Coordinates of C-alpha atoms and ligand atoms in Angstrom, one line a residue:
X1 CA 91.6 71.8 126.5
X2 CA 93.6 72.4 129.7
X3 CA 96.4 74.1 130.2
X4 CA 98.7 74.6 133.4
X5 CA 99.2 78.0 134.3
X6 CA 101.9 79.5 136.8
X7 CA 101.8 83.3 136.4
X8 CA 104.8 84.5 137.8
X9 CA 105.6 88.1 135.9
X10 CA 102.4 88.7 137.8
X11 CA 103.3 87.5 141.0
X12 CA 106.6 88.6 141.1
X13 CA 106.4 92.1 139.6
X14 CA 104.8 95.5 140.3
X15 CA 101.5 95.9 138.8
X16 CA 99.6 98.7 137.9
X17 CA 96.6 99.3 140.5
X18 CA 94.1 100.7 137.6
X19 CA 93.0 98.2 135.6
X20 CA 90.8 98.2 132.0
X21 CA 92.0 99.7 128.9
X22 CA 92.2 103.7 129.4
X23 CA 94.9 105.1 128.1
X24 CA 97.5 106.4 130.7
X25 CA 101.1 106.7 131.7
X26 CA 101.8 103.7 134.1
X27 CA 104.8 104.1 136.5
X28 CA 106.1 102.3 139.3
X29 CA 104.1 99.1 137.7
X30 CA 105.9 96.7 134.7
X31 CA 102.3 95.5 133.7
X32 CA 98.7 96.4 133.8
X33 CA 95.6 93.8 134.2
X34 CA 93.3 94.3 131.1
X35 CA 91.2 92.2 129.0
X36 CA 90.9 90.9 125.3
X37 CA 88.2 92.7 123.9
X38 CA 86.1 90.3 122.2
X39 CA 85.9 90.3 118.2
X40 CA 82.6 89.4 116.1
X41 CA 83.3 85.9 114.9
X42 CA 86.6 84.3 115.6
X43 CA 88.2 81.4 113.3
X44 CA 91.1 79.3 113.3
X45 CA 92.5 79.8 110.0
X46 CA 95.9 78.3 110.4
X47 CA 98.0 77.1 113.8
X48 CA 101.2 74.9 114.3
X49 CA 101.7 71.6 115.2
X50 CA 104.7 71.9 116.3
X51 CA 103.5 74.8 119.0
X52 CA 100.8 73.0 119.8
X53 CA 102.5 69.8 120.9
X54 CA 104.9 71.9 123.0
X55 CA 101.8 73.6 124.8
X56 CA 100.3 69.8 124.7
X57 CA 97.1 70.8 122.8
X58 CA 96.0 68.1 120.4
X59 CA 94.1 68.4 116.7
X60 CA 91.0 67.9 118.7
X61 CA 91.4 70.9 120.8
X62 CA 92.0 73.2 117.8
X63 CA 89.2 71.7 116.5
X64 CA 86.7 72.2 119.7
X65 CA 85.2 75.5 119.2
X66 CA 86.4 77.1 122.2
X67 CA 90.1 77.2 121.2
X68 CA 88.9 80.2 118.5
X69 CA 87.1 81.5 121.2
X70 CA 89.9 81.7 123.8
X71 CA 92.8 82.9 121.1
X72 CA 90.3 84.8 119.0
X73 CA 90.3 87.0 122.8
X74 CA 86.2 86.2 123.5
X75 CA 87.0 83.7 126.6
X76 CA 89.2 82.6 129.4
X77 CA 90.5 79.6 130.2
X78 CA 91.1 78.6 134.2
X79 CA 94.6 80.1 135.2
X80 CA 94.3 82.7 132.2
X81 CA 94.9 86.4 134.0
X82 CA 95.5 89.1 131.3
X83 CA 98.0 92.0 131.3
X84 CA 99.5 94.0 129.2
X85 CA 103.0 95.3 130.0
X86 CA 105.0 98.4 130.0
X87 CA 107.8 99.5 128.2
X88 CA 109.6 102.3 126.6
X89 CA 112.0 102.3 123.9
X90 CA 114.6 104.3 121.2
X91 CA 112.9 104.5 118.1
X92 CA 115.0 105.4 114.8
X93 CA 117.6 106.6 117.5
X94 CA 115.4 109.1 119.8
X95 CA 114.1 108.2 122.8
X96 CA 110.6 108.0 122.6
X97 CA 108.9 107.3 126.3
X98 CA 106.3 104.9 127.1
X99 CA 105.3 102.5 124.6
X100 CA 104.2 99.6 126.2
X101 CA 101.8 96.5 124.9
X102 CA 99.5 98.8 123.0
X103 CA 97.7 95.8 121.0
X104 CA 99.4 92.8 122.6
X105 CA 97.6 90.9 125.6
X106 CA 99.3 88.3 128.0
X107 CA 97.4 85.5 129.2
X108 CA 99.9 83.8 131.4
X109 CA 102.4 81.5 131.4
X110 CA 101.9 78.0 130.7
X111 CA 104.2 75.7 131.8
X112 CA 104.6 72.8 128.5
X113 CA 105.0 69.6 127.6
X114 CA 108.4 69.5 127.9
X115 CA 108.5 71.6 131.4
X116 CA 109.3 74.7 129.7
X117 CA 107.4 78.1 130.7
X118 CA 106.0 79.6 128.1
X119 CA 104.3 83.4 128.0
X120 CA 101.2 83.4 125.8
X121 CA 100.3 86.9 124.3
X122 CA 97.8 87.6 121.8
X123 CA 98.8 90.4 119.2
X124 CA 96.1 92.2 118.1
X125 CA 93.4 91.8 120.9
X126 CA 92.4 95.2 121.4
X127 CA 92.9 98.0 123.5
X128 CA 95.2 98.6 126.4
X129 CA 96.2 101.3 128.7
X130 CA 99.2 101.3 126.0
X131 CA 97.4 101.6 122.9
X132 CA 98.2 105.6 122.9
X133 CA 96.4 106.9 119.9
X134 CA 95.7 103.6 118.2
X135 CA 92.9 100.5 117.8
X136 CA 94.6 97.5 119.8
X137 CA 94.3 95.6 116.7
X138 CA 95.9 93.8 113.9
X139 CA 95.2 93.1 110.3
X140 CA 95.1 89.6 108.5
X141 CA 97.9 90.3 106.1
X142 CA 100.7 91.5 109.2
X143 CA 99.2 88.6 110.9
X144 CA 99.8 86.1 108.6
X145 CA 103.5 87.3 107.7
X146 CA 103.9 87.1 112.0
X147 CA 102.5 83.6 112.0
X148 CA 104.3 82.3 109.1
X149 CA 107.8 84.2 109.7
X150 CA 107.7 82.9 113.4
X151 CA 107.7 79.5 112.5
X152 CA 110.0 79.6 109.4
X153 CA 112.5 81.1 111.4
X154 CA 112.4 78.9 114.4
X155 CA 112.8 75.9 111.8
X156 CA 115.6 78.1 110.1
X157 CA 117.3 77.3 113.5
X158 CA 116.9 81.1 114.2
X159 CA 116.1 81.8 117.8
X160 CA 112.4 83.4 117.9
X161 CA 109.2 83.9 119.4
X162 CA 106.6 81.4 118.1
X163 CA 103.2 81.2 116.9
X164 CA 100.4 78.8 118.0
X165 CA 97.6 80.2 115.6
X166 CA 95.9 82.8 113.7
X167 CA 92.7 83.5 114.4
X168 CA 90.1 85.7 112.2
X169 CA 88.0 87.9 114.0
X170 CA 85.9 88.5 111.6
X171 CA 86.0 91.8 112.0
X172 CA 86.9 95.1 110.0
X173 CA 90.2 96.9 110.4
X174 CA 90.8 100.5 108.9
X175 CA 94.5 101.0 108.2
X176 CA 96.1 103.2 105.9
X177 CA 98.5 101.2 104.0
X178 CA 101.0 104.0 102.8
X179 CA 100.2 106.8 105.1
X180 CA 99.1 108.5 102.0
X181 CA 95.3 109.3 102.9
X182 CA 93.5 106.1 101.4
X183 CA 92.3 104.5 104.7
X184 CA 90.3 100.9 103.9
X185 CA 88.8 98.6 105.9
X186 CA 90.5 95.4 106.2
X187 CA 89.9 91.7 107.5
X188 CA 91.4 91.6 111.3
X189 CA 93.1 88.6 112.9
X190 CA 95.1 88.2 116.2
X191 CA 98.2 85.9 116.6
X192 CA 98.8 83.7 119.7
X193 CA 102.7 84.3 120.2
X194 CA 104.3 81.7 122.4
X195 CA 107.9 82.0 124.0
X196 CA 109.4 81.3 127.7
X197 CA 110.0 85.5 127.6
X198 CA 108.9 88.5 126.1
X199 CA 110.9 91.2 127.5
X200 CA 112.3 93.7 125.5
X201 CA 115.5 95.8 126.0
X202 CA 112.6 98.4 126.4
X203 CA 111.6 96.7 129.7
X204 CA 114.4 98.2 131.4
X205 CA 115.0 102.0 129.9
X206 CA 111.5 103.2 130.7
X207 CA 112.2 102.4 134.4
X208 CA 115.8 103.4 134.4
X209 CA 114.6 106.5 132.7
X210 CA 112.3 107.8 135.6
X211 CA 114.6 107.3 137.7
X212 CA 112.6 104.2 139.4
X213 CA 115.7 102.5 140.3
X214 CA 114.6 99.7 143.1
X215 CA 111.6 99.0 140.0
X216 CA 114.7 98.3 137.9
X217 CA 116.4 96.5 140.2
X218 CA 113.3 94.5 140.8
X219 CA 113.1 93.8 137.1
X220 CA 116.9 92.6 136.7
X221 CA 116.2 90.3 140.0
X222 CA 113.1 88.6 138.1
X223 CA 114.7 88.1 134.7
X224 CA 117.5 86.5 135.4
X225 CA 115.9 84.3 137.7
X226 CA 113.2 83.2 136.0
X227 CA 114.7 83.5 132.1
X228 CA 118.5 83.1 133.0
X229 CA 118.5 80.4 136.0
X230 CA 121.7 79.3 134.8
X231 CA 122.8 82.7 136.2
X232 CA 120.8 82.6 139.6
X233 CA 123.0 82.6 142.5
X234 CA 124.0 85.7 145.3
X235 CA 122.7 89.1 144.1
X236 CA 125.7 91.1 143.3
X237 CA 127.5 93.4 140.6
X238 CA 128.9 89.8 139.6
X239 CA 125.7 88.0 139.0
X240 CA 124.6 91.3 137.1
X241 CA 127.5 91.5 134.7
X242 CA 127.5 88.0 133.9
X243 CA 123.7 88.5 133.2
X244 CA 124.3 91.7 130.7
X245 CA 127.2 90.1 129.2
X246 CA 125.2 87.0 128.2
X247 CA 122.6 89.2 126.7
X248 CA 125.1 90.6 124.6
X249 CA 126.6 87.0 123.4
X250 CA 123.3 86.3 122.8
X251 CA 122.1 89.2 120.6
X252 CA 125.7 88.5 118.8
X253 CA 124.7 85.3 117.8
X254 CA 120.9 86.3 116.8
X255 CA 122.3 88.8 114.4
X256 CA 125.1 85.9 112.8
X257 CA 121.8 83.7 112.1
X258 CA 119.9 87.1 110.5
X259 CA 123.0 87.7 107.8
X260 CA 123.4 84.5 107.4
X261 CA 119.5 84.0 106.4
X262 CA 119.0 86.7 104.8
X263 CA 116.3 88.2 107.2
X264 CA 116.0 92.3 107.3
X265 CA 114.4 92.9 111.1
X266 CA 113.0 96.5 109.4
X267 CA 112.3 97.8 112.6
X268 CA 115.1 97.2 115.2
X269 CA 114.1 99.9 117.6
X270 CA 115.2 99.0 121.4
X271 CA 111.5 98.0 122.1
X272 CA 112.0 95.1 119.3
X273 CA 114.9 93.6 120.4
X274 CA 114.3 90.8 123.1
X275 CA 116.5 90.3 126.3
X276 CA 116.9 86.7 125.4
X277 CA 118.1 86.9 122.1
X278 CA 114.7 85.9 120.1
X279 CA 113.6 87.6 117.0
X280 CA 110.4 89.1 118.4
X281 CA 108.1 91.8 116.9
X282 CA 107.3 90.5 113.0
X283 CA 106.5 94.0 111.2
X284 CA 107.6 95.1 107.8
X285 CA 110.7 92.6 107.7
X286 CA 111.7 91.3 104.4
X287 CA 113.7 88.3 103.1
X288 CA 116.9 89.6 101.0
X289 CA 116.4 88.1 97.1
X290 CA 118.6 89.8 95.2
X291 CA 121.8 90.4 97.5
X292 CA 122.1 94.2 99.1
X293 CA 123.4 94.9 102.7
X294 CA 122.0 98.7 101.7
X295 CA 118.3 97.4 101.5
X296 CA 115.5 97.6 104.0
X297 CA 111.9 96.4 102.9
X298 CA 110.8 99.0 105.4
X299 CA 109.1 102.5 103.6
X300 CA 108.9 104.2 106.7
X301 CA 112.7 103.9 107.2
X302 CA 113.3 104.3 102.7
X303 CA 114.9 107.9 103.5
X304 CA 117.6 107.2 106.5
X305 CA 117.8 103.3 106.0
X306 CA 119.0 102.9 109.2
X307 CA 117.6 99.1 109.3
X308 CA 119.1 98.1 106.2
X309 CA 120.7 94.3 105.8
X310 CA 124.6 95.2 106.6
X311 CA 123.9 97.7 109.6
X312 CA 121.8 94.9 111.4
X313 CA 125.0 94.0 113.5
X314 CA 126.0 97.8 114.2
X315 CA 122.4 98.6 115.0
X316 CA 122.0 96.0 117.6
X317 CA 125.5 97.1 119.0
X318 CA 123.8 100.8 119.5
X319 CA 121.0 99.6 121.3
X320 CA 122.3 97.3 123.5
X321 CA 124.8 100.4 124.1
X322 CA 121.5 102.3 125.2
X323 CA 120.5 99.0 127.2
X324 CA 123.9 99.3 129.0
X325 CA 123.3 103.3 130.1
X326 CA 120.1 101.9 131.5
X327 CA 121.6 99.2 133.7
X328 CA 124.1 101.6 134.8
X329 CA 122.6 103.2 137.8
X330 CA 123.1 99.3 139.0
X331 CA 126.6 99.3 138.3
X332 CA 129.1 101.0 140.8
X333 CA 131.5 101.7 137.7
X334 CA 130.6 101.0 134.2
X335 CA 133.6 98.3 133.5
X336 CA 131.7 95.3 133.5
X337 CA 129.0 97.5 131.2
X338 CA 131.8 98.5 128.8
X339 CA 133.5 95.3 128.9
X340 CA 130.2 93.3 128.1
X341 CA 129.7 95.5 124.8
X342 CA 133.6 94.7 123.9
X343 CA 132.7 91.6 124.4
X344 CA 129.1 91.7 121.6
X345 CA 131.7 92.9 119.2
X346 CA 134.0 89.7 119.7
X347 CA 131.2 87.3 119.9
X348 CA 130.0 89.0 116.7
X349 CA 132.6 88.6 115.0
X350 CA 133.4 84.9 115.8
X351 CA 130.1 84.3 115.1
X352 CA 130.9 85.8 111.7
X353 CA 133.5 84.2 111.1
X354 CA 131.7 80.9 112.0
X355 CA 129.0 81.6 109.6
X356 CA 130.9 82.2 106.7
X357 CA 132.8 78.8 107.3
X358 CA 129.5 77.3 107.1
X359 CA 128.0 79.4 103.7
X360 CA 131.3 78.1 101.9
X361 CA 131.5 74.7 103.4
X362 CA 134.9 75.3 105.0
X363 CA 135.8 73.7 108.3
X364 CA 137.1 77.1 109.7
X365 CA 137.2 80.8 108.7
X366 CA 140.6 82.8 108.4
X367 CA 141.4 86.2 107.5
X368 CA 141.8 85.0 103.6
X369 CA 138.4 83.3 103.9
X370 CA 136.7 86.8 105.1
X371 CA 138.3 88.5 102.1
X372 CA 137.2 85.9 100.1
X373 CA 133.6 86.6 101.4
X374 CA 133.9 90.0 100.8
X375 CA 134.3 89.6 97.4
X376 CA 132.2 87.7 96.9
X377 CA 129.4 89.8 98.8
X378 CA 130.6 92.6 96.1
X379 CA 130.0 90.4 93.0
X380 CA 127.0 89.3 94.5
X381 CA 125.6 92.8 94.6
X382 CA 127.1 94.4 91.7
X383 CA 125.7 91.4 89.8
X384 CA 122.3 90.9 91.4
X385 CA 122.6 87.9 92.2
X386 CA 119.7 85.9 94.3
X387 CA 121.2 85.0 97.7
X388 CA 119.8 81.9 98.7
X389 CA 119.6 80.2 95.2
X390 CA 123.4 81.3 94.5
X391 CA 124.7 79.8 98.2
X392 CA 122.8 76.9 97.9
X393 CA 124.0 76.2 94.8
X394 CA 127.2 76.8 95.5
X395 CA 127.5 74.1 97.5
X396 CA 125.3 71.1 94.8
X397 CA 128.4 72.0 92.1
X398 CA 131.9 70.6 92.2
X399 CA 133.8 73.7 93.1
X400 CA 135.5 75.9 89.8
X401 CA 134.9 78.5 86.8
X402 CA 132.1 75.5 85.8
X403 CA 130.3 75.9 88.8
X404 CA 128.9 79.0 87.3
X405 CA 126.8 77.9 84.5
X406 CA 124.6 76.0 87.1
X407 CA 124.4 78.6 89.3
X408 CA 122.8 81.3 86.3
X409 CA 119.3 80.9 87.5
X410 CA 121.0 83.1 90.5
X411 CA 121.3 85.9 88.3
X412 CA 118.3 88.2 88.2
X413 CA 119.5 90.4 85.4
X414 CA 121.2 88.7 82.0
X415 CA 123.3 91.7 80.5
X416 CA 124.9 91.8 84.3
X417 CA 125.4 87.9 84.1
X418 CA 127.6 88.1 81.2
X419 CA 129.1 91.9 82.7
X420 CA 130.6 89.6 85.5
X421 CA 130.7 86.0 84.6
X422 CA 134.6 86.4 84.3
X423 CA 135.0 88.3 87.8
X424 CA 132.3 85.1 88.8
X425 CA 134.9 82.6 87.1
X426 CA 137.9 84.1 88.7
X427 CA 136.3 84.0 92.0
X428 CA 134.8 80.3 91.9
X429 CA 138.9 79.6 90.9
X430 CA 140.0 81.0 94.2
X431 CA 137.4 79.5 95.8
X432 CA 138.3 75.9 94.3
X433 CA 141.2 76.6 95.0
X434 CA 140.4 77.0 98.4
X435 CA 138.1 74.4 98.8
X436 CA 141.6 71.8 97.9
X437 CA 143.1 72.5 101.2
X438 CA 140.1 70.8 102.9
X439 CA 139.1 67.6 103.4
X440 CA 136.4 66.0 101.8
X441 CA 133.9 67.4 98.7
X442 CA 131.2 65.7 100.9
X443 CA 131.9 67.1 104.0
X444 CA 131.7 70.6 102.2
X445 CA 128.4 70.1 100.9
X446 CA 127.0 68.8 104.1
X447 CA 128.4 71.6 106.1
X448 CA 126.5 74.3 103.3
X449 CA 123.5 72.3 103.2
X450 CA 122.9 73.2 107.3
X451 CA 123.6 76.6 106.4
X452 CA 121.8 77.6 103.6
X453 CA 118.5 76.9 103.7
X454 CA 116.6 76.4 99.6
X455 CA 113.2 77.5 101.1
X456 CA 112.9 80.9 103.3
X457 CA 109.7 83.2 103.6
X458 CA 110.5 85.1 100.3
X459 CA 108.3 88.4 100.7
X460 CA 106.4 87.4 97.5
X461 CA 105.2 84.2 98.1
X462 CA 103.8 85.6 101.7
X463 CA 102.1 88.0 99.7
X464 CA 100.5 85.5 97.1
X465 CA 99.5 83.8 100.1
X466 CA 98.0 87.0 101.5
X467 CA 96.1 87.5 98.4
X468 CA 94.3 84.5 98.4
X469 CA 93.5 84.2 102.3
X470 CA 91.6 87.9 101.3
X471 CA 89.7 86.0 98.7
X472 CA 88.7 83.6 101.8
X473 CA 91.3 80.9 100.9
X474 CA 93.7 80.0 103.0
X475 CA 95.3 77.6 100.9
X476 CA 98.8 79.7 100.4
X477 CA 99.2 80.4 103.9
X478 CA 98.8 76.0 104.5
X479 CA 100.9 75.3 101.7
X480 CA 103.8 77.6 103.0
X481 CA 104.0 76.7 106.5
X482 CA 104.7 72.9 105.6
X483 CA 107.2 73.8 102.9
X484 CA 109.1 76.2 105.4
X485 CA 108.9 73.4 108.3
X486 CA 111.7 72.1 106.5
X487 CA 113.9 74.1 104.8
X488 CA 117.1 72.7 104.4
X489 CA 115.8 70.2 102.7
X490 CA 115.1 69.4 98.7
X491 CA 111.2 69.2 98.8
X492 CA 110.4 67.2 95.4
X493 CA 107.3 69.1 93.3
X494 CA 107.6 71.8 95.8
X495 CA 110.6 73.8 93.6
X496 CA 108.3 76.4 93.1
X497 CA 108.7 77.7 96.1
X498 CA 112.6 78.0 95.7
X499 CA 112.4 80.3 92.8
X500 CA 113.8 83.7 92.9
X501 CA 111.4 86.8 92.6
X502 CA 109.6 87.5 89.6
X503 CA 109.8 90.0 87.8
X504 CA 106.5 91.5 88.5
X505 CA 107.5 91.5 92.3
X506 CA 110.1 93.5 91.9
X507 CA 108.5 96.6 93.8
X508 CA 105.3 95.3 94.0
X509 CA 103.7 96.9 98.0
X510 CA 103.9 93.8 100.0
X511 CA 106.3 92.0 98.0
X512 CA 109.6 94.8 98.5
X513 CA 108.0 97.4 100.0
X514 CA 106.2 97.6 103.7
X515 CA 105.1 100.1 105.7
X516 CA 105.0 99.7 109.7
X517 CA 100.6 100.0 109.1
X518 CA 99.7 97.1 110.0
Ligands
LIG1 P1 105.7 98.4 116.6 O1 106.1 99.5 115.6 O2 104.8 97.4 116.1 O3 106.9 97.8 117.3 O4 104.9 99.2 117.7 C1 105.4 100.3 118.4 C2 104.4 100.6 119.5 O5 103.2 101.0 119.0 C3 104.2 99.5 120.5 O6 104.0 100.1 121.8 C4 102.9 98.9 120.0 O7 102.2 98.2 121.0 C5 102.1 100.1 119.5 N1 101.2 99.8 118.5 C6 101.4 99.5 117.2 N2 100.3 99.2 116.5 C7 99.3 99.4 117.4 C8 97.8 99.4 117.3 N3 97.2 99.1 116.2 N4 97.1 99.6 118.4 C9 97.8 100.0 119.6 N5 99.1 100.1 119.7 C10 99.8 99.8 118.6
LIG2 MG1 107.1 96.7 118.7

């Protein structure tokens, strides 16, 4: 196994001059050099092709004993030079200091296949000068719903951070699932996550708020040369606004793909949202069944549901606000700041407006299409209606009142099927309606079939899959990872996997309800 490593977050950025794993506040550093602590008896138990190609690693090198070794954290390979890095972040709206990689360990950056740089960081491989009060570890069942949500998204079309593998340590891990005093020992794992950056908004508060302004500036300097090249040119107030103002575009069209997949972040504090737009930080997300923009699958957040569905957009409009205030001592006047978070809401909303022309199959979105939309979203949640089975559907049925009968299996509750089937008639009218001042019937159901995906990471089926990789088989987790490599697509014999919750799911732990223990 070889890989060709070019560290350059290292070389080009502060670093802390303690190394090893005791806990401390870092300053004047972004990263501090510390090891993976090794675990009992790591184990390849699932990794992605897909990945793997990218990094150029071949079946035989998963195979070779040494890869579980290396992403299990027991051995390094040549070029490998481990940090952790340092961060701060808002969490649930208060600032909340240094975080920092308290259980996540970079081993470098590879440069791929395809030319690419890519930072590999193991999640869950023990302790680090960040690990505050906690273990540095993870358990199997957040590690599998990383692994698997990773890679579902980025074939979703969703920008993301990926996953090479998931690796059992064979190891214990004592978590407290509900915070409610019944601490159990759990089977650990660690995930290799893989993307060209893993900077967080966080990066840049916890040095703009100490004041360390030429560490910030330093910080700026780095990203956008090495993760926004596009951008690199004379240092200036310019180059810096053009910067921000991309990271806004891009977090506007990262929350367009969430609505439009259904995908609930959970936890979008500023230390979980990524300066390049990714998805990054898999913790108690959730995948919307039954239409709600009020719903969050995260308990910790069950009281305030600031993370909920709908408020995904607002909330990542507040923290790149707090993002802004930290950029600000760069700025001579806060224009280009202010004008760059004008500009998220605009992009947002095109991107809207882009997305529901896709859901419906239209070939653009006007202000009567967003009302249409909107009532629809209504009906959809007063009904309880399944989100992905209903849009999908939507688009396999000549548009009309018809339509509906094929799209029942949608509906999760019967009495409220036949409470609205008439609002659901008089709607699927207007949409036909609609759907008669555009061109072609095929063109419509091409344009929804790119759009709304049949298979997504439905929290149930992760946690069958969970289930049975704790009874040592880790058939579930195989079986969902090639069904969600393609989910756009009808999968013949695989239908099962399309279904809407069961009943029995309905607020099964795991299956609607997660806690941030993990
Ligand atoms: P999260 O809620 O996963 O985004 O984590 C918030 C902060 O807590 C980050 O700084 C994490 O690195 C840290 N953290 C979470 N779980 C652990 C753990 N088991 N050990 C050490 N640090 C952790
Ligand atoms: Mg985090």
């Amino acid at each position: 196994m070889q890989l060709n490593f070019d560290n350059r977050l290292l070389r080009e950025l502060p670093g802390d001059p303690v190394s090893g794993p005791q806990v401390r506040q870092v300053r004047g550093a972004l990263w501090s050099q510390v090891a993976p602590t090794a675990v009992a008896a790591p184990r390849v138990l699932a990794w992605s092709a897909e990945v793997a190609s990218l990094l150029g690693l071949s079946a035989g090198d998963i195979a070779d004993p040494q890869f579980a070794q290396v992403f299990g954290g027991n051995a390094l390979l040549p070029g490998m030079a481990p940090y952790a890095t340092n961060y701060g972040g808002h969490q649930f709206g208060n600032w909340a200091g240094q975080l920092g990689d308290g259980r996540a360990i970079c081993l470098g950056e590879v440069i791929a296949a395809d030319g690419s740089r890519q930072e590999l960081q193991l999640k869950g491989a023990g302790p680090t000068p960040y690990s505050r009060f906690a273990d540095g570890r993870a358990v199997l069942r957040s590690s599998i719903r990383e692994f698997l949500c990773s890679e579902a998204m980025a074939h979703l079309g969703v920008p993301t951070t990926r996953a090479l593998c998931l690796i059992g340590t064979g190891e214990a891990v004592v978590r407290d699932m509900f915070y409610d005093g019944h601490a159990a020992p759990e089977p650990g794992a660690v995930v290799c996550r893989v993307a060209p950056s893993l900077l967080r908004f966080g990066h840049f508060e916890l040095p703009a708020s100490r004041g360390e302004s030429a560490l910030l500036r330093q910080l700026v300097d780095f990203t956008i040369a090495r993760d926004f090249p596009h951008l690199d040119g004379p240092a200036g107030q310019a180059r810096d606004a053009a910067w921000f103002a991309e990271v806004c575009t891009r977090t506007a069209t990262l929350m367009a793909h969430w609505m439009r997949v259904g995908f609930v972040h959970g936890v979008m504090n500023t230390d979980n949202l990524s300066i390049t737009g990714l998805t990054i930080d898999y913790g108690p997300y959730g995948w919307i069944d039954d239409f709600d923009l009020d719903w969050t699958p995260n308990t910790t957040d069950a009281s305030g549901r600031r993370y909920r569905f709908g408020w995904q957009p607002q909330v990542a409009f507040w923290n790149l606000s707090r993002l802004a205030g930290a950029l600000a001592p760069l700025f001579t006047d806060a224009t280009p700041l202010e004008d760059a978070l004008r500009g998220y809401a605009e992009a947002y909303a095109a991107a809207e407006r882009a997305t529901i022309a896709a859901k419906l199959g239209l070939a653009e979105c006007g202000p009567a299409d967003q009302a249409l939309m909107a009532d629809l979203h209504a009906l959809l949640q007063q009904a309880e209606v399944d989100m992905t089975l209903f849009f999908r559907g939507l688009g396999e049925h000549p548009p009309g009142a018809q339509a509906l009968q094929g799209l029942r299996e949608a509906f999760y509750d019967d009495a409220k099927y036949h409470a609205h089937a008439g609002a659901f008639g008089a709607w699927l009218q207007r949409y036909a309606q609609r759907c008669a001042q555009e061109g072609s019937e095929q063109a419509r159901r091409t344009r929804m079939r790119a759009a709304n995906p049949r298979y997504v990471l439905r929290n149930y089926l992760a946690q069958q899959a969970i289930d049975r990789a704790h009874a040592g088989d880790l058939g579930g987790v195989h079986a969902l990872l090639e069904v969600l490599r393609h989910p756009y697509d009808d999968q013949p014999g695989r239908e099962a996997f399309a279904r809407k919750r069961p009943d029995w799911a309905r607020s099964k732990p795991g299956c609607s309800m997660l806690s941030c223990s993990s």
